[in-house]
Amino acid sequence: MGNHLIFWPVVGHILLVLTLYIVLARRKKTASEQKLVDEDRRALYEDAWCDSVVQVNNCIRSQFEIPMLFYALSFILWTLDAVSLIVLMTAWAFLATRIGHAAIHIGSNKVPRRRSLFSAGAILIIVLIVLAIIALAAH
């Protein structure tokens, strides 16, 4: 199996983040056009923006939390030549949880539904950590 395959879900997550930035730009434009922004405060204060903008901004912020562990683990597993089918399945499942989490976050924003996907993703990160530890111990 090609070790490089681990980078497909990483690229998938990067595309998710870029998509969220596009959504954020559109929501900011709409908010500005509808005069829903406190222009004097917008440069420094998040509360200057309407909820729909803050919602996407918070979603983007969350993409730079636990997913950073995913990036690091992907590189560790790649470096150790430890990318297996189980690693790939776990990585793709993690990406799926992040896509679902983002969809809920910028949509209905139902916290219990978001929390379940976040928790599932966190468990998948733990699985990747265990797999990385096993690979490190084998070297």
PDB file of C-alpha atoms in Angstrom:
ATOM      1  CA  MET A   1       0.000   0.000   0.000  1.00  0.00           C
ATOM      2  CA  GLY A   2       1.304   3.455  -0.843  1.00  0.00           C
ATOM      3  CA  ASN A   3       2.314   5.458   2.189  1.00  0.00           C
ATOM      4  CA  HIS A   4       1.387   8.627   0.314  1.00  0.00           C
ATOM      5  CA  LEU A   5      -2.309   7.706   0.482  1.00  0.00           C
ATOM      6  CA  ILE A   6      -2.445   9.132   4.010  1.00  0.00           C
ATOM      7  CA  PHE A   7      -2.251  12.592   2.479  1.00  0.00           C
ATOM      8  CA  TRP A   8      -5.598  12.318   0.620  1.00  0.00           C
ATOM      9  CA  PRO A   9      -7.669  12.790   3.787  1.00  0.00           C
ATOM     10  CA  VAL A  10      -5.268  15.571   4.834  1.00  0.00           C
ATOM     11  CA  VAL A  11      -5.872  17.319   1.503  1.00  0.00           C
ATOM     12  CA  GLY A  12      -9.592  16.687   2.003  1.00  0.00           C
ATOM     13  CA  HIS A  13      -9.466  18.548   5.296  1.00  0.00           C
ATOM     14  CA  ILE A  14      -7.533  21.411   3.734  1.00  0.00           C
ATOM     15  CA  LEU A  15     -10.245  21.662   1.053  1.00  0.00           C
ATOM     16  CA  LEU A  16     -12.884  21.702   3.793  1.00  0.00           C
ATOM     17  CA  VAL A  17     -11.122  24.637   5.484  1.00  0.00           C
ATOM     18  CA  LEU A  18     -10.801  26.522   2.202  1.00  0.00           C
ATOM     19  CA  THR A  19     -14.500  25.939   1.520  1.00  0.00           C
ATOM     20  CA  LEU A  20     -15.344  27.342   4.946  1.00  0.00           C
ATOM     21  CA  TYR A  21     -13.303  30.470   4.180  1.00  0.00           C
ATOM     22  CA  ILE A  22     -15.347  30.945   1.006  1.00  0.00           C
ATOM     23  CA  VAL A  23     -18.569  30.545   3.017  1.00  0.00           C
ATOM     24  CA  LEU A  24     -17.229  33.064   5.555  1.00  0.00           C
ATOM     25  CA  ALA A  25     -16.396  35.591   2.835  1.00  0.00           C
ATOM     26  CA  ARG A  26     -19.886  35.265   1.363  1.00  0.00           C
ATOM     27  CA  ARG A  27     -21.561  35.662   4.743  1.00  0.00           C
ATOM     28  CA  LYS A  28     -19.434  38.707   5.536  1.00  0.00           C
ATOM     29  CA  LYS A  29     -20.316  40.262   2.195  1.00  0.00           C
ATOM     30  CA  THR A  30     -24.018  39.625   2.759  1.00  0.00           C
ATOM     31  CA  ALA A  31     -23.835  40.987   6.309  1.00  0.00           C
ATOM     32  CA  SER A  32     -22.065  44.126   5.093  1.00  0.00           C
ATOM     33  CA  GLU A  33     -24.561  44.649   2.282  1.00  0.00           C
ATOM     34  CA  GLN A  34     -27.440  44.279   4.739  1.00  0.00           C
ATOM     35  CA  LYS A  35     -25.716  46.655   7.168  1.00  0.00           C
ATOM     36  CA  LEU A  36     -25.624  44.021   9.899  1.00  0.00           C
ATOM     37  CA  VAL A  37     -22.054  44.915  10.880  1.00  0.00           C
ATOM     38  CA  ASP A  38     -20.828  47.465  13.400  1.00  0.00           C
ATOM     39  CA  GLU A  39     -18.211  49.003  11.088  1.00  0.00           C
ATOM     40  CA  ASP A  40     -16.387  50.789  13.925  1.00  0.00           C
ATOM     41  CA  ARG A  41     -15.820  47.543  15.837  1.00  0.00           C
ATOM     42  CA  ARG A  42     -15.430  44.909  13.123  1.00  0.00           C
ATOM     43  CA  ALA A  43     -11.637  45.010  12.890  1.00  0.00           C
ATOM     44  CA  LEU A  44     -11.124  44.056  16.532  1.00  0.00           C
ATOM     45  CA  TYR A  45     -14.343  42.683  17.954  1.00  0.00           C
ATOM     46  CA  GLU A  46     -16.097  39.521  16.902  1.00  0.00           C
ATOM     47  CA  ASP A  47     -19.389  40.768  18.323  1.00  0.00           C
ATOM     48  CA  ALA A  48     -19.434  43.456  15.630  1.00  0.00           C
ATOM     49  CA  TRP A  49     -20.569  40.749  13.210  1.00  0.00           C
ATOM     50  CA  CYS A  50     -23.980  39.125  13.028  1.00  0.00           C
ATOM     51  CA  ASP A  51     -24.463  35.569  14.300  1.00  0.00           C
ATOM     52  CA  SER A  52     -24.250  33.938  10.853  1.00  0.00           C
ATOM     53  CA  VAL A  53     -20.715  35.294  10.404  1.00  0.00           C
ATOM     54  CA  VAL A  54     -19.604  34.415  13.940  1.00  0.00           C
ATOM     55  CA  GLN A  55     -20.999  30.912  13.428  1.00  0.00           C
ATOM     56  CA  VAL A  56     -18.754  30.235  10.404  1.00  0.00           C
ATOM     57  CA  ASN A  57     -15.794  31.954  12.033  1.00  0.00           C
ATOM     58  CA  ASN A  58     -16.140  29.688  15.075  1.00  0.00           C
ATOM     59  CA  CYS A  59     -16.365  26.675  12.772  1.00  0.00           C
ATOM     60  CA  ILE A  60     -13.123  27.671  11.045  1.00  0.00           C
ATOM     61  CA  ARG A  61     -11.435  28.167  14.410  1.00  0.00           C
ATOM     62  CA  SER A  62     -12.399  24.622  15.394  1.00  0.00           C
ATOM     63  CA  GLN A  63     -10.668  23.314  12.251  1.00  0.00           C
ATOM     64  CA  PHE A  64      -7.360  24.417  13.779  1.00  0.00           C
ATOM     65  CA  GLU A  65      -7.777  22.535  17.036  1.00  0.00           C
ATOM     66  CA  ILE A  66      -8.019  18.723  17.029  1.00  0.00           C
ATOM     67  CA  PRO A  67      -7.331  18.488  13.271  1.00  0.00           C
ATOM     68  CA  MET A  68      -3.779  19.716  13.967  1.00  0.00           C
ATOM     69  CA  LEU A  69      -3.228  16.433  15.820  1.00  0.00           C
ATOM     70  CA  PHE A  70      -4.524  14.649  12.724  1.00  0.00           C
ATOM     71  CA  TYR A  71      -1.967  16.455  10.563  1.00  0.00           C
ATOM     72  CA  ALA A  72       0.885  15.620  12.929  1.00  0.00           C
ATOM     73  CA  LEU A  73      -0.159  11.979  13.223  1.00  0.00           C
ATOM     74  CA  SER A  74      -0.472  11.665   9.456  1.00  0.00           C
ATOM     75  CA  PHE A  75       3.098  12.872   9.023  1.00  0.00           C
ATOM     76  CA  ILE A  76       4.363  10.635  11.832  1.00  0.00           C
ATOM     77  CA  LEU A  77       2.706   7.559  10.332  1.00  0.00           C
ATOM     78  CA  TRP A  78       3.966   8.471   6.850  1.00  0.00           C
ATOM     79  CA  THR A  79       7.522   8.991   8.154  1.00  0.00           C
ATOM     80  CA  LEU A  80       7.449   5.631   9.930  1.00  0.00           C
ATOM     81  CA  ASP A  81       6.155   3.907   6.777  1.00  0.00           C
ATOM     82  CA  ALA A  82       3.224   2.789   8.912  1.00  0.00           C
ATOM     83  CA  VAL A  83       0.279   3.666   6.675  1.00  0.00           C
ATOM     84  CA  SER A  84      -1.954   0.600   6.648  1.00  0.00           C
ATOM     85  CA  LEU A  85      -5.533  -0.037   5.646  1.00  0.00           C
ATOM     86  CA  ILE A  86      -6.665   0.544   9.244  1.00  0.00           C
ATOM     87  CA  VAL A  87      -4.776   3.858   9.339  1.00  0.00           C
ATOM     88  CA  LEU A  88      -6.380   4.967   6.073  1.00  0.00           C
ATOM     89  CA  MET A  89      -9.859   3.927   7.153  1.00  0.00           C
ATOM     90  CA  THR A  90      -9.394   5.807  10.418  1.00  0.00           C
ATOM     91  CA  ALA A  91      -8.082   8.907   8.634  1.00  0.00           C
ATOM     92  CA  TRP A  92     -11.001   8.960   6.163  1.00  0.00           C
ATOM     93  CA  ALA A  93     -13.469   8.413   9.007  1.00  0.00           C
ATOM     94  CA  PHE A  94     -11.892  11.342  10.879  1.00  0.00           C
ATOM     95  CA  LEU A  95     -12.325  13.539   7.802  1.00  0.00           C
ATOM     96  CA  ALA A  96     -15.969  12.460   7.572  1.00  0.00           C
ATOM     97  CA  THR A  97     -16.535  13.520  11.197  1.00  0.00           C
ATOM     98  CA  ARG A  98     -14.996  16.925  10.480  1.00  0.00           C
ATOM     99  CA  ILE A  99     -17.150  17.443   7.393  1.00  0.00           C
ATOM    100  CA  GLY A 100     -20.271  16.490   9.351  1.00  0.00           C
ATOM    101  CA  HIS A 101     -19.237  18.657  12.279  1.00  0.00           C
ATOM    102  CA  ALA A 102     -18.672  21.648   9.975  1.00  0.00           C
ATOM    103  CA  ALA A 103     -21.963  21.117   8.153  1.00  0.00           C
ATOM    104  CA  ILE A 104     -23.846  21.164  11.449  1.00  0.00           C
ATOM    105  CA  HIS A 105     -21.776  24.062  12.800  1.00  0.00           C
ATOM    106  CA  ILE A 106     -22.551  26.378   9.863  1.00  0.00           C
ATOM    107  CA  GLY A 107     -26.086  25.024   9.461  1.00  0.00           C
ATOM    108  CA  SER A 108     -28.440  24.153  12.306  1.00  0.00           C
ATOM    109  CA  ASN A 109     -25.617  24.507  14.867  1.00  0.00           C
ATOM    110  CA  LYS A 110     -27.206  21.928  17.162  1.00  0.00           C
ATOM    111  CA  VAL A 111     -24.563  21.418  19.850  1.00  0.00           C
ATOM    112  CA  PRO A 112     -25.523  17.828  20.860  1.00  0.00           C
ATOM    113  CA  ARG A 113     -25.201  16.686  17.215  1.00  0.00           C
ATOM    114  CA  ARG A 114     -21.916  18.568  16.826  1.00  0.00           C
ATOM    115  CA  ARG A 115     -20.620  17.117  20.097  1.00  0.00           C
ATOM    116  CA  SER A 116     -21.309  13.547  18.947  1.00  0.00           C
ATOM    117  CA  LEU A 117     -19.288  14.078  15.779  1.00  0.00           C
ATOM    118  CA  PHE A 118     -16.528  15.853  17.693  1.00  0.00           C
ATOM    119  CA  SER A 119     -16.383  12.955  20.158  1.00  0.00           C
ATOM    120  CA  ALA A 120     -16.262  10.391  17.361  1.00  0.00           C
ATOM    121  CA  GLY A 121     -13.420  12.340  15.750  1.00  0.00           C
ATOM    122  CA  ALA A 122     -11.556  12.522  19.056  1.00  0.00           C
ATOM    123  CA  ILE A 123     -11.840   8.742  19.443  1.00  0.00           C
ATOM    124  CA  LEU A 124     -10.455   8.325  15.917  1.00  0.00           C
ATOM    125  CA  ILE A 125      -7.516  10.566  16.842  1.00  0.00           C
ATOM    126  CA  ILE A 126      -6.867   8.334  19.855  1.00  0.00           C
ATOM    127  CA  VAL A 127      -6.864   5.322  17.521  1.00  0.00           C
ATOM    128  CA  LEU A 128      -4.300   7.066  15.298  1.00  0.00           C
ATOM    129  CA  ILE A 129      -2.181   7.906  18.353  1.00  0.00           C
ATOM    130  CA  VAL A 130      -2.193   4.251  19.426  1.00  0.00           C
ATOM    131  CA  LEU A 131      -1.255   3.174  15.900  1.00  0.00           C
ATOM    132  CA  ALA A 132       1.579   5.728  15.838  1.00  0.00           C
ATOM    133  CA  ILE A 133       2.855   4.509  19.219  1.00  0.00           C
ATOM    134  CA  ILE A 134       2.808   0.906  18.003  1.00  0.00           C
ATOM    135  CA  ALA A 135       4.701   1.941  14.853  1.00  0.00           C
ATOM    136  CA  LEU A 136       7.256   3.887  16.885  1.00  0.00           C
ATOM    137  CA  ALA A 137       7.761   0.967  19.246  1.00  0.00           C
ATOM    138  CA  ALA A 138       8.340  -1.366  16.275  1.00  0.00           C
ATOM    139  CA  HIS A 139      11.198   0.801  14.953  1.00  0.00           C
TER     140      HIS A 139
END
